[in-house]
Each structure stands twice: as structure tokens, then as C-alpha cells.
CSV table of C-alpha atoms in Angstrom, one decimal:
chain,number,residue,atom,x,y,z
A,1,MET,CA,114.8,55.4,67.6
A,2,THR,CA,113.4,58.2,65.4
A,3,LYS,CA,113.7,61.8,66.4
A,4,THR,CA,109.9,62.1,66.7
A,5,MET,CA,109.8,59.1,69.1
A,6,ARG,CA,112.8,60.5,71.1
A,7,THR,CA,111.0,63.9,71.4
A,8,LEU,CA,107.7,62.3,72.5
A,9,LEU,CA,109.4,60.1,75.0
A,10,GLY,CA,111.4,63.1,76.3
A,11,GLY,CA,108.3,65.1,76.7
A,12,LEU,CA,106.6,62.3,78.6
A,13,LEU,CA,109.6,61.9,80.9
A,14,LEU,CA,109.8,65.6,81.5
A,15,ALA,CA,106.1,65.8,82.3
A,16,ALA,CA,106.3,62.8,84.7
A,17,ALA,CA,109.4,64.2,86.4
A,18,THR,CA,107.7,67.6,86.8
A,19,VAL,CA,104.6,66.1,88.3
A,20,GLY,CA,106.9,64.0,90.6
A,21,ALA,CA,108.7,67.2,91.8
A,22,TRP,CA,105.4,68.9,92.5
A,23,TRP,CA,104.0,65.8,94.4
A,24,ALA,CA,107.2,65.2,96.4
A,25,TRP,CA,107.5,68.7,97.7
A,26,LEU,CA,104.1,70.4,97.4
A,27,GLY,CA,101.4,67.9,96.5
A,28,TRP,CA,101.0,66.4,99.9
A,29,GLU,CA,100.5,69.7,101.8
A,30,SER,CA,96.9,70.5,102.6
A,31,GLY,CA,96.7,72.9,105.5
A,32,TYR,CA,97.4,76.4,106.6
A,33,THR,CA,99.2,77.3,109.8
A,34,VAL,CA,97.8,79.8,112.3
A,35,ASP,CA,100.2,81.5,114.7
A,36,PRO,CA,98.5,81.2,118.1
A,37,GLU,CA,100.0,84.5,119.4
A,38,THR,CA,99.3,86.8,116.4
A,39,GLY,CA,96.5,84.9,114.6
A,40,ALA,CA,98.4,85.3,111.3
A,41,THR,CA,97.8,82.6,108.8
A,42,SER,CA,100.5,81.2,106.5
A,43,GLY,CA,100.8,78.4,104.1
A,44,PRO,CA,99.9,76.1,102.7
A,45,TYR,CA,103.6,75.7,101.9
A,46,ALA,CA,106.6,76.2,104.0
A,47,VAL,CA,109.6,78.1,102.6
A,48,TRP,CA,111.7,74.9,102.6
A,49,GLN,CA,109.1,73.1,100.5
A,50,VAL,CA,109.1,75.7,97.8
A,51,ALA,CA,112.9,75.9,97.8
A,52,ALA,CA,113.2,72.2,97.5
A,53,ALA,CA,110.6,72.1,94.6
A,54,VAL,CA,112.5,74.9,92.8
A,55,LEU,CA,115.8,73.1,93.2
A,56,THR,CA,114.3,69.9,91.9
A,57,LEU,CA,112.8,71.7,88.9
A,58,ILE,CA,116.2,73.2,88.2
A,59,VAL,CA,117.7,69.8,88.1
A,60,ILE,CA,115.0,68.5,85.8
A,61,ALA,CA,115.4,71.5,83.5
A,62,ALA,CA,119.2,71.1,83.4
A,63,VAL,CA,119.0,67.4,82.6
A,64,GLY,CA,116.2,68.1,80.1
A,65,GLY,CA,118.3,70.8,78.4
A,66,TRP,CA,121.3,68.5,78.2
A,67,PHE,CA,119.3,65.7,76.4
A,68,TRP,CA,116.6,67.6,74.6
A,69,THR,CA,116.1,71.1,73.3
A,70,PRO,CA,114.9,74.0,75.5
A,71,TRP,CA,112.1,74.3,73.0
A,72,LEU,CA,110.7,71.0,74.4
A,73,VAL,CA,111.8,71.4,78.0
A,74,ALA,CA,110.4,74.9,78.8
A,75,PRO,CA,106.8,74.4,77.5
A,76,VAL,CA,106.4,70.9,78.8
A,77,MET,CA,107.6,71.8,82.3
A,78,THR,CA,105.6,75.1,82.3
A,79,VAL,CA,102.3,73.6,81.3
A,80,THR,CA,102.7,70.5,83.5
A,81,PHE,CA,103.7,72.3,86.7
A,82,THR,CA,101.1,75.0,86.2
A,83,ALA,CA,98.4,72.4,85.5
A,84,VAL,CA,99.0,70.2,88.6
A,85,TRP,CA,99.5,73.3,90.8
A,86,ALA,CA,96.4,75.0,89.6
A,87,VAL,CA,94.2,71.9,89.9
A,88,ARG,CA,95.2,71.4,93.5
A,89,ALA,CA,95.0,75.1,94.4
A,90,ALA,CA,91.6,75.5,92.8
A,91,SER,CA,90.2,72.6,94.7
A,92,THR,CA,91.5,73.8,98.1
A,93,ASP,CA,91.1,77.6,97.9
A,94,ALA,CA,87.7,79.0,98.7
A,95,SER,CA,88.9,82.7,98.3
A,96,GLY,CA,89.5,82.4,94.5
A,97,LEU,CA,93.1,83.8,94.9
A,98,TRP,CA,94.4,80.6,93.4
A,99,ALA,CA,93.8,82.2,90.0
A,100,VAL,CA,96.5,84.9,90.8
A,101,GLY,CA,98.9,82.1,91.5
A,102,ALA,CA,97.9,80.3,88.4
A,103,ALA,CA,98.8,83.4,86.4
A,104,LEU,CA,102.2,83.8,88.2
A,105,VAL,CA,103.3,80.2,88.4
A,106,PRO,CA,103.7,79.8,84.6
A,107,ILE,CA,105.7,83.0,84.3
A,108,GLY,CA,108.3,81.9,86.8
A,109,THR,CA,108.3,78.3,85.6
A,110,ALA,CA,108.7,79.4,81.9
A,111,ILE,CA,111.5,81.8,82.7
A,112,GLY,CA,113.4,79.4,84.9
A,113,ALA,CA,113.0,76.3,82.7
A,114,THR,CA,114.1,78.3,79.6
A,115,VAL,CA,117.2,79.8,81.3
A,116,VAL,CA,118.3,76.6,82.9
A,117,SER,CA,117.6,74.3,80.0
A,118,GLY,CA,119.1,76.8,77.6
A,119,ALA,CA,122.3,77.0,79.7
A,120,ALA,CA,122.5,73.2,79.8
A,121,ALA,CA,122.1,72.9,76.1
A,122,TRP,CA,124.7,75.6,75.6
A,123,LEU,CA,127.2,73.8,77.9
A,124,ARG,CA,126.6,70.5,76.1
A,125,ARG,CA,127.3,72.1,72.7
A,126,ARG,CA,130.3,74.1,74.1
A,127,GLY,CA,131.8,71.0,75.7
A,128,GLY,CA,131.8,69.0,72.6
A,129,ALA,CA,129.2,66.5,73.6
A,130,PRO,CA,127.4,65.1,70.6
A,131,ALA,CA,124.1,66.7,69.8
A,132,ARG,CA,121.1,64.4,70.2
């Protein structure tokens, strides 16, 4: 397999895994919760859902960094996660505040994916595993 084909396949796998992580933990949630005593509204995600999504993305970035370069992992994961998150948020938020999230999600995703995939790539090189 050529390096170009390997990179293309890697990008597609990373994108699919990133969409899968979003769907598994966040994609199915559609409602807000109202506390009957205080009237406070929260949601649409519970803390455990976001934590699980972040942990799943960490695993994807680590595996991606081990097999591919962080220069592939970080942009693919950032663009993919932001796109699926923003499309859903824009379609369910009447307030327009989804745009703030759409500006913040790529920042966190890019930083996290870069750090985690970079660490995995560094560990692969340091451990003597063959470069791919």
C-alpha cells in the first residue's frame, strides 16, 4: 500500500471513529432537563456523556498518533467532531448560542487531539516501534 493510500485510509478511519464517538455518547441526546424545584434548565448533555465522549476521543487520538502522524490526526478529528457537533447543535438550538459552542469545540478538540496524538507518536518513536 502506498503512503498516500495509507494516509487517505487513515483519515477516513479517524473520521469514522470520531463520528462514531460523537454518536455513541452525544448524538442520541435531544432534550433538556428542567429541575422541578428550581426551574433551572440543564443539558442537553449530562456530565457523564461528555466525559465518556472525551475519553473515547482520547483513545482515538492515541491510536491515531501511534499509527499515523499527529499532522493527520488532529485536523481530521477536529474538523469531523466540530462538523457533526455543529450540525446537530444548529438544528436543535433556537437561541443561536450553538455558534459559541461551534467556536469553542474546535479549540478543545484541536488541542486535545494534538497533545494526545503527539504523545502517542513520541512514545512509538521512543519505544523503538517501526515508523509507519
